[in-house]
Short mmCIF file of C-alpha atoms in Angstrom, two decimals:
data_model
loop_
_atom_site.label_atom_id
_atom_site.label_comp_id
_atom_site.label_asym_id
_atom_site.label_seq_id
_atom_site.Cartn_x
_atom_site.Cartn_y
_atom_site.Cartn_z
CA MET A 1102 -0.46 -0.12 0.72
CA LEU A 1103 2.99 2.37 1.28
CA GLY A 1104 4.17 1.74 -2.33
CA GLY A 1105 2.34 2.54 -4.17
CA MET A 1106 1.35 6.14 -2.30
CA ALA A 1107 2.30 8.63 -4.33
CA ARG A 1108 5.49 11.16 -3.38
CA LYS A 1109 4.28 14.38 -1.60
CA VAL A 1110 5.88 17.88 -2.95
CA ASN A 1111 6.35 21.25 -0.80
CA PRO A 1112 5.36 23.93 -2.79
CA ILE A 1113 8.07 25.37 -1.44
CA GLN A 1114 11.09 23.50 -2.44
CA ASP A 1115 9.59 23.01 -6.22
CA ARG A 1116 9.58 26.41 -7.14
CA ALA A 1117 12.88 26.59 -5.65
CA ARG A 1118 14.11 24.06 -7.46
CA ARG A 1119 12.95 24.94 -10.45
CA ALA A 1120 13.94 28.49 -9.92
CA ALA A 1121 17.77 27.24 -9.60
CA LEU A 1122 16.44 25.16 -12.35
CA GLU A 1123 15.94 28.34 -14.07
CA LYS A 1124 18.75 29.97 -13.37
CA ALA A 1125 21.13 27.22 -14.78
CA ALA A 1126 19.79 27.60 -17.59
CA TYR A 1127 20.05 31.14 -18.57
CA LEU A 1128 23.42 30.75 -17.89
CA ALA A 1129 23.81 27.81 -19.95
CA ILE A 1130 22.28 29.77 -22.82
CA TYR A 1131 24.32 32.74 -22.50
CA GLU A 1132 27.08 30.17 -22.69
CA ARG A 1133 26.08 28.19 -25.72
CA GLY A 1134 23.09 30.58 -27.00
CA TYR A 1135 20.01 29.87 -27.12
CA ALA A 1136 19.61 28.05 -30.95
CA GLY A 1137 22.88 25.51 -29.58
CA VAL A 1138 22.51 25.13 -26.23
CA THR A 1139 20.35 21.67 -25.05
CA LEU A 1140 19.23 19.70 -21.53
CA ALA A 1141 22.13 17.77 -22.08
CA ASP A 1142 24.72 20.91 -21.34
CA ILE A 1143 21.86 22.88 -19.22
CA ALA A 1144 21.55 19.55 -17.42
CA ALA A 1145 25.31 20.09 -16.32
CA HIS A 1146 25.63 23.31 -15.84
CA ALA A 1147 22.51 22.43 -13.40
CA GLY A 1148 23.85 18.99 -11.51
CA VAL A 1149 21.04 17.12 -12.24
CA SER A 1150 20.34 14.12 -15.00
CA ARG A 1151 18.24 15.64 -17.81
CA GLY A 1152 15.69 13.43 -16.78
CA THR A 1153 14.56 16.33 -13.62
CA LEU A 1154 14.56 18.56 -16.44
CA VAL A 1155 11.85 16.96 -18.58
CA TYR A 1156 9.57 15.96 -15.12
CA HIS A 1157 9.89 20.36 -13.91
CA PHE A 1158 9.66 21.71 -17.53
CA GLY A 1159 7.68 18.73 -20.07
CA SER A 1160 10.61 19.98 -22.95
CA ARG A 1161 14.02 21.80 -23.54
CA ALA A 1162 11.71 24.58 -25.16
CA GLY A 1163 9.06 24.03 -22.13
CA LEU A 1164 12.50 25.01 -19.75
CA LEU A 1165 13.38 27.67 -22.47
CA ALA A 1166 10.14 29.70 -22.57
CA ALA A 1167 9.88 29.69 -18.61
CA VAL A 1168 13.86 30.46 -18.38
CA MET A 1169 12.34 33.97 -20.48
CA ARG A 1170 9.14 34.41 -18.34
CA ARG A 1171 11.04 34.46 -14.92
CA PHE A 1172 13.74 36.49 -15.58
CA SER A 1173 11.72 39.53 -18.29
CA ARG A 1174 9.54 39.28 -14.70
CA THR A 1175 12.37 39.58 -12.61
CA ILE A 1176 13.43 43.30 -14.73
CA ALA A 1177 10.00 44.59 -15.08
CA VAL A 1178 8.86 43.79 -10.77
CA ALA A 1179 12.81 45.62 -10.17
CA THR A 1180 12.61 48.26 -12.40
CA ARG A 1181 8.50 48.81 -10.99
CA ARG A 1182 9.36 48.49 -7.82
CA ALA A 1183 12.13 51.55 -8.03
CA VAL A 1184 10.06 53.85 -9.95
CA ARG A 1185 7.83 53.28 -7.51
CA GLN A 1186 9.94 53.83 -4.31
CA ALA A 1187 11.41 56.50 -6.25
CA GLY A 1188 10.64 60.11 -4.39
CA SER A 1189 10.78 62.34 -7.06
CA PRO A 1190 10.86 62.47 -11.24
CA GLU A 1191 13.95 62.70 -11.24
CA GLY A 1192 14.77 59.80 -8.50
CA LYS A 1193 12.21 57.65 -10.78
CA LEU A 1194 14.14 58.14 -13.93
CA ARG A 1195 17.51 57.12 -12.67
CA ALA A 1196 16.51 53.89 -11.19
CA TYR A 1197 14.80 53.35 -14.15
CA VAL A 1198 17.62 53.47 -15.79
CA ASP A 1199 19.78 51.75 -12.94
CA ASN A 1200 17.52 49.38 -13.62
CA GLN A 1201 18.10 48.60 -17.09
CA PHE A 1202 21.89 48.25 -16.38
CA TYR A 1203 22.59 46.92 -13.58
CA GLY A 1204 26.08 45.97 -13.32
CA LEU A 1205 28.52 44.74 -16.35
CA GLU A 1206 27.60 40.96 -16.48
CA ASN A 1207 24.38 41.13 -15.37
CA THR A 1208 24.06 43.70 -18.52
CA ARG A 1209 25.60 41.88 -21.37
CA ARG A 1210 24.06 38.66 -19.95
CA PHE A 1211 20.33 39.80 -19.76
CA TYR A 1212 20.77 41.42 -23.05
CA THR A 1213 22.48 39.08 -24.64
CA VAL A 1214 20.31 36.16 -24.38
CA SER A 1215 17.12 38.26 -24.75
CA LEU A 1216 18.15 39.18 -27.78
CA ASP A 1217 18.77 35.64 -28.82
CA PHE A 1218 15.49 34.57 -27.29
CA LEU A 1219 13.67 37.67 -29.54
CA ALA A 1220 15.46 36.03 -32.47
CA ALA A 1221 13.84 32.65 -32.20
CA ALA A 1222 10.56 33.52 -30.99
CA THR A 1223 10.39 34.71 -34.88
CA ARG A 1224 9.86 32.19 -35.97
CA ASP A 1225 7.18 30.55 -33.43
CA PRO A 1226 3.69 31.69 -31.85
CA ALA A 1227 4.33 30.03 -28.08
CA LEU A 1228 7.63 31.59 -27.56
CA MET A 1229 6.52 35.02 -28.80
CA GLU A 1230 3.70 35.42 -26.48
CA VAL A 1231 6.35 34.80 -24.08
CA GLN A 1232 7.93 37.30 -25.35
CA ARG A 1233 4.27 40.29 -26.22
CA ALA A 1234 3.88 39.08 -22.13
CA PHE A 1235 7.61 40.69 -21.18
CA LEU A 1236 6.03 43.87 -23.96
CA ALA A 1237 2.94 44.08 -21.81
CA ASP A 1238 5.06 43.89 -18.03
CA SER A 1239 7.21 46.28 -19.81
CA LEU A 1240 5.75 49.57 -21.25
CA ALA A 1241 3.41 49.37 -17.31
CA VAL A 1242 6.38 50.48 -16.50
CA ASP A 1243 7.07 52.87 -19.71
CA LEU A 1244 3.26 54.60 -19.49
CA GLU A 1245 4.43 54.81 -15.58
CA LEU A 1246 7.50 57.38 -16.78
CA ALA A 1247 5.57 59.09 -19.42
CA ARG A 1248 2.39 60.73 -17.76
CA LEU A 1249 5.41 62.33 -15.76
CA SER A 1250 4.65 64.32 -19.25
CA GLY A 1251 1.02 64.23 -18.70
CA GLU A 1252 -1.18 62.28 -19.90
CA ALA A 1253 -1.42 63.05 -24.07
CA GLY A 1254 0.61 61.64 -25.93
CA ALA A 1255 1.84 59.02 -22.88
CA GLN A 1256 1.06 56.28 -24.97
CA GLY A 1257 3.82 56.86 -28.07
CA ARG A 1258 6.36 58.25 -25.64
CA ALA A 1259 6.10 54.67 -23.59
CA ARG A 1260 6.69 53.93 -27.43
CA LEU A 1261 9.99 55.85 -27.46
CA LEU A 1262 10.97 54.88 -23.83
CA ARG A 1263 10.98 51.44 -25.08
CA ALA A 1264 13.25 51.76 -28.36
CA LEU A 1265 15.56 53.93 -26.58
CA VAL A 1266 15.66 51.34 -24.16
CA GLU A 1267 16.40 48.47 -26.61
CA GLY A 1268 18.75 50.48 -28.91
CA LEU A 1269 21.23 51.07 -26.69
CA SER A 1270 21.49 47.73 -25.55
CA VAL A 1271 21.92 46.89 -29.13
CA ARG A 1272 24.56 49.38 -29.05
CA PHE A 1273 25.92 47.93 -25.87
CA LEU A 1274 26.21 44.52 -26.93
CA ALA A 1275 28.40 45.82 -29.68
CA ASP A 1276 30.35 47.78 -27.19
CA PRO A 1277 34.02 45.40 -27.20
CA ASP A 1278 34.63 47.85 -24.00
CA PRO A 1279 31.05 49.26 -22.79
CA ASP A 1280 31.21 51.97 -20.01
CA LEU A 1281 28.05 50.89 -17.50
CA GLY A 1282 28.44 54.66 -16.78
CA ALA A 1283 28.18 56.46 -20.03
CA TYR A 1284 25.49 54.41 -21.14
CA ARG A 1285 23.39 54.97 -17.71
CA ALA A 1286 23.64 58.50 -18.76
CA ASP A 1287 22.96 58.43 -22.40
CA CYS A 1288 20.20 56.64 -21.48
CA LEU A 1289 19.29 58.78 -18.72
CA SER A 1290 19.92 62.25 -21.08
CA GLY A 1291 17.22 60.25 -23.96
CA LEU A 1292 14.46 59.20 -21.03
CA ARG A 1293 14.80 62.91 -20.53
CA ALA A 1294 14.34 63.88 -24.28
CA VAL A 1295 11.41 61.76 -24.71
CA LEU A 1296 9.50 63.40 -21.29
CA GLY A 1297 10.23 66.78 -22.93
CA TRP A 1298 12.31 67.84 -20.31
CA GLU A 1299 15.13 70.55 -20.18
CA ALA A 1300 18.42 68.77 -20.23
CA GLU A 1301 20.88 69.05 -17.00
CA GLY A 1302 23.65 71.76 -16.02
#
């Protein structure tokens, strides 16, 4: 009787295990590229069996989609929290910028994996749904900043804010020796211009 009973799963431990596996997959994607990474690569990175990954995520596609959901949502939530906690409009801009360019290696990893994922999503409707969810999360934060200059035209300004960040991210990845401070300064200057604020100094 006992032998036939299903093993009870602790939901907290299960979530922690999934999070650890998703982090390992994220690092493996960064090292090998979305197209090249295999479940075996990810399993080796995580120190688990390939079967463990299949148990938790069902397939390579399921795992990689879960990775992008987790890390894109993490960025969006952290940015929204930082913006809302800032006390002044200028502080909100700086908090936003700091969360778009948050350390050389972290920034390089996130934008490398994000662009790789976007390229794959153009040929995979399921992955594109994950990408669209990320853009929706991002738009909520972008709109908060865009509305610092009023409600009129806020949607258009929000799109420009997102385009600015994405353009700088591509430039950052192509830069052989990026200066994080310079990218933050360029992003802040661009945000102020989109909002119609006078340049500082």
